XYZ file of N, CA and C in Angstrom:
303
model
N 16.364 0.308 10.967
C 14.962 0.515 11.360
C 14.861 1.845 10.556
N 13.304 2.036 10.198
C 13.233 3.106 9.705
C 12.631 3.995 10.816
N 12.441 5.532 9.863
C 12.042 5.984 11.277
C 10.623 6.132 11.545
N 10.397 6.432 12.790
C 8.792 5.658 12.853
C 7.553 6.499 12.955
N 8.021 7.913 12.093
C 6.328 8.502 11.489
C 6.117 8.229 10.395
N 7.783 7.411 9.546
C 7.205 7.253 8.374
C 6.645 5.969 8.205
N 6.782 4.562 9.006
C 6.002 3.910 9.356
C 4.781 4.110 9.721
N 4.441 5.095 10.938
C 2.640 5.041 11.564
C 2.387 5.552 10.288
N 2.772 6.567 9.690
C 2.459 7.234 8.381
C 1.623 6.342 7.814
N 2.138 5.174 7.049
C 1.958 4.459 6.421
C 1.027 3.327 6.523
N 0.517 3.265 7.803
C 0.054 2.903 8.550
C -1.525 3.526 8.709
N -1.565 4.710 8.937
C -2.635 5.699 8.779
C -2.864 5.876 7.475
N -2.013 5.319 6.542
C -2.859 5.689 4.904
C -3.587 3.517 4.855
N -3.340 2.745 5.643
C -3.585 1.699 5.279
C -5.163 1.628 5.897
N -5.229 2.405 7.303
C -6.397 2.513 7.965
C -7.434 3.388 6.998
N -7.373 4.142 6.400
C -8.067 5.382 6.168
C -8.446 4.392 4.657
N -7.502 3.451 3.843
C -7.713 2.542 2.731
C -9.419 1.988 3.155
N -8.590 1.094 4.222
C -9.922 0.217 4.632
C -11.255 1.069 5.231
N -11.232 2.328 5.831
C -11.962 3.244 6.095
C -13.287 3.672 5.221
N -12.559 4.091 3.782
C -12.794 4.238 2.645
C -12.886 3.741 1.671
N -12.858 1.882 1.482
C -12.883 1.969 0.564
C -14.020 1.396 -0.391
N -15.362 1.088 0.769
C -16.420 0.616 -0.034
C -16.942 2.262 -1.122
N -16.945 3.312 0.240
C -17.281 4.495 -0.669
C -16.654 4.808 -2.329
N -15.000 4.446 -2.449
C -14.523 4.778 -3.531
C -14.873 4.285 -3.808
N -15.362 2.403 -3.984
C -15.199 1.819 -5.030
C -16.562 2.304 -5.369
N -17.540 2.144 -4.796
C -18.961 2.346 -5.578
C -19.108 4.178 -6.072
N -18.245 4.854 -5.773
C -17.885 5.956 -6.576
C -17.515 5.874 -8.094
N -16.420 5.326 -8.012
C -15.822 4.816 -9.022
C -16.638 4.260 -10.278
N -17.503 3.447 -9.270
C -18.242 2.567 -10.607
C -19.487 3.342 -11.227
N -20.129 4.133 -10.587
C -20.643 5.575 -11.224
C -19.398 6.173 -11.846
N -18.796 6.775 -11.597
C -18.043 7.756 -12.784
C -17.355 6.264 -14.091
N -17.425 5.721 -13.734
C -17.361 5.016 -14.626
C -18.061 3.811 -15.902
N -19.320 4.230 -15.929
C -20.471 3.619 -16.163
C -21.408 4.624 -17.155
N -20.617 4.069 -17.947
C -21.852 5.017 -19.396
C -22.750 5.249 -19.503
N -23.181 4.325 -19.008
C -24.973 3.825 -18.911
C -25.434 5.418 -18.631
N -24.680 6.109 -17.714
C -25.414 6.895 -16.887
C -25.347 8.400 -17.702
N -25.881 9.702 -17.032
C -25.521 11.381 -17.531
C -24.721 11.378 -16.793
N -24.281 11.991 -18.363
C -22.439 12.890 -17.753
C -22.718 13.690 -16.968
N -23.883 14.351 -16.337
C -23.594 15.584 -14.748
C -23.575 14.171 -13.610
N -24.242 13.151 -13.540
C -24.301 12.606 -12.857
C -23.017 11.353 -12.198
N -22.705 11.216 -13.420
C -20.811 10.746 -13.714
C -19.639 11.704 -13.367
N -20.204 13.342 -13.481
C -19.124 14.416 -12.982
C -19.450 14.941 -11.757
N -20.834 14.541 -10.606
C -20.619 14.852 -9.919
C -20.373 13.727 -8.861
N -20.520 12.543 -9.147
C -19.210 11.051 -8.250
C -18.073 11.546 -8.666
N -17.840 12.514 -9.540
C -15.764 12.458 -9.715
C -15.607 13.415 -9.320
N -16.617 14.093 -8.236
C -16.310 15.396 -7.698
C -16.653 14.622 -6.329
N -16.958 13.823 -5.887
C -17.226 13.288 -4.875
C -15.849 12.381 -4.516
N -15.696 11.826 -5.735
C -14.594 11.310 -5.192
C -13.084 12.118 -5.075
N -13.087 13.228 -5.799
C -12.203 13.697 -5.439
C -11.991 14.350 -4.275
N -13.016 14.593 -3.378
C -13.619 15.353 -2.025
C -12.858 14.216 -0.888
N -12.489 13.170 -1.501
C -12.101 12.176 -0.416
C -10.886 12.528 -0.167
N -10.840 11.984 1.098
C -8.870 12.049 1.257
C -8.043 11.743 0.368
N -6.995 11.985 0.425
C -6.002 11.796 -1.258
C -5.326 10.393 -0.510
N -4.896 10.232 1.307
C -4.532 9.280 1.461
C -5.794 7.957 1.186
N -6.528 8.116 0.785
C -7.539 6.831 1.131
C -7.140 6.177 0.045
N -6.414 6.731 -0.912
C -6.700 5.749 -1.985
C -5.625 4.877 -2.200
N -5.231 3.378 -2.182
C -4.644 2.592 -2.064
C -3.077 2.482 -2.762
N -2.914 3.057 -3.920
C -2.002 3.459 -4.598
C -0.929 4.569 -3.585
N -1.531 4.708 -2.684
C -0.957 5.276 -1.534
C 0.264 5.245 -0.568
N -0.816 3.814 -0.253
C -0.010 2.817 0.879
C 1.594 2.512 0.134
N 2.642 2.692 0.757
C 3.708 2.453 0.202
C 4.354 0.669 1.017
N 4.739 -0.205 0.020
C 5.275 -1.806 0.791
C 6.175 -1.393 1.362
N 6.193 -2.232 2.829
C 7.772 -1.680 4.309
C 7.473 -2.929 4.850
N 8.612 -3.008 5.062
C 9.432 -4.739 5.463
C 8.853 -4.616 6.588
N 7.935 -5.799 6.784
C 7.464 -5.664 8.507
C 8.356 -6.086 9.617
N 9.598 -6.520 9.215
C 10.578 -6.464 10.360
C 11.242 -5.070 10.903
N 12.076 -4.388 9.520
C 12.687 -3.207 9.934
C 11.316 -1.195 9.274
N 10.865 -1.739 8.685
C 9.917 -0.754 8.236
C 10.912 -0.055 6.934
N 11.930 -0.758 6.034
C 12.519 -0.499 5.689
C 11.332 -0.793 4.061
N 11.692 0.578 3.608
C 10.909 0.797 2.331
C 11.268 0.628 1.358
N 12.751 0.337 0.948
C 13.056 -0.479 -0.369
C 13.863 -1.798 -0.252
N 14.218 -1.907 -1.670
C 14.262 -4.030 -1.243
C 13.563 -4.766 -1.036
N 12.054 -4.616 -1.902
C 11.452 -5.669 -1.127
C 10.490 -6.292 -1.442
N 10.734 -7.738 -0.932
C 10.156 -8.915 -1.890
C 8.091 -8.966 -1.176
N 7.625 -9.051 -2.377
C 6.445 -9.158 -1.875
C 5.994 -10.789 -1.377
N 6.591 -11.539 -1.836
C 6.044 -12.639 -1.642
C 6.631 -13.023 0.334
N 8.048 -12.518 0.933
C 7.969 -12.549 1.946
C 8.003 -11.729 3.041
N 6.964 -10.537 3.189
C 6.758 -9.147 3.290
C 7.688 -8.322 4.073
N 8.932 -8.383 3.647
C 10.554 -8.587 4.190
C 11.607 -8.129 2.988
N 12.313 -7.217 3.917
C 13.576 -6.305 2.851
C 14.485 -7.676 2.525
N 15.334 -7.034 1.687
C 16.633 -8.146 1.343
C 17.358 -8.112 2.572
N 17.246 -7.089 3.036
C 18.071 -7.605 4.538
C 18.036 -7.786 5.650
N 16.777 -8.064 5.967
C 15.995 -8.290 6.778
C 16.343 -10.601 6.376
N 15.293 -10.101 4.881
C 15.835 -11.718 4.119
C 16.765 -12.176 4.254
N 17.941 -12.414 4.185
C 19.747 -11.766 4.498
C 19.802 -12.399 5.506
N 19.586 -11.637 6.970
C 20.171 -11.885 7.712
C 18.958 -13.056 8.930
N 17.276 -13.522 8.688
C 16.618 -13.613 8.649
C 17.062 -15.458 8.256
N 17.755 -15.999 6.702
C 17.678 -16.980 6.469
C 19.405 -17.323 7.297
N 20.265 -16.394 7.118
C 21.236 -16.579 7.567
C 21.096 -17.584 9.171
N 20.239 -16.951 9.780
C 19.971 -17.653 11.331
C 19.253 -18.950 11.259
N 18.254 -19.199 9.742
C 17.687 -20.415 9.759
C 16.420 -20.369 10.526
N 15.659 -18.899 10.575
C 14.568 -18.958 11.111
C 13.514 -19.063 9.908
N 13.709 -19.372 8.499
C 12.725 -18.799 7.170
C 12.601 -20.360 6.562
N 12.009 -21.021 6.893
C 11.820 -22.339 6.797
C 11.351 -22.655 5.452
N 12.423 -23.060 4.342
C 12.517 -23.624 2.714
C 13.596 -22.574 2.417
N 14.648 -22.164 2.457
C 15.422 -21.319 2.764
C 16.608 -21.586 3.220
N 17.561 -21.728 1.768
C 19.335 -22.099 2.599
C 20.355 -21.174 1.918
N 21.007 -20.645 3.084
C 21.780 -19.732 2.136
C 23.430 -19.782 1.747
N 23.347 -20.200 0.931
C 24.664 -20.702 0.036
C 26.057 -19.377 0.643
N 26.861 -20.086 1.137
C 28.245 -19.538 1.106
C 29.343 -20.572 1.291
N 30.108 -19.952 0.506
C 31.284 -20.522 -0.733
C 32.748 -19.770 0.117
């Protein structure tokens, strides 16, 4: 199992991303719009920089839903390779047959 503080920190980041998603998207659109004056675009960029860093989607770390492990993560299954192997051995994942010879 991963440290509880690491998992909680990542969940806090997910909440912040959801909270600031609309505001961040609006400011990014303004900053990227070449038709607007430079001053207005720069002001939008400053407002974007003033938002919390953890509200950026790139700060979220993919973690295993079972154990919280940050490495060896399968996106399709939303779990780590170790949890996938254990659950697959027990036959709890439909459509997955673990070979052993």
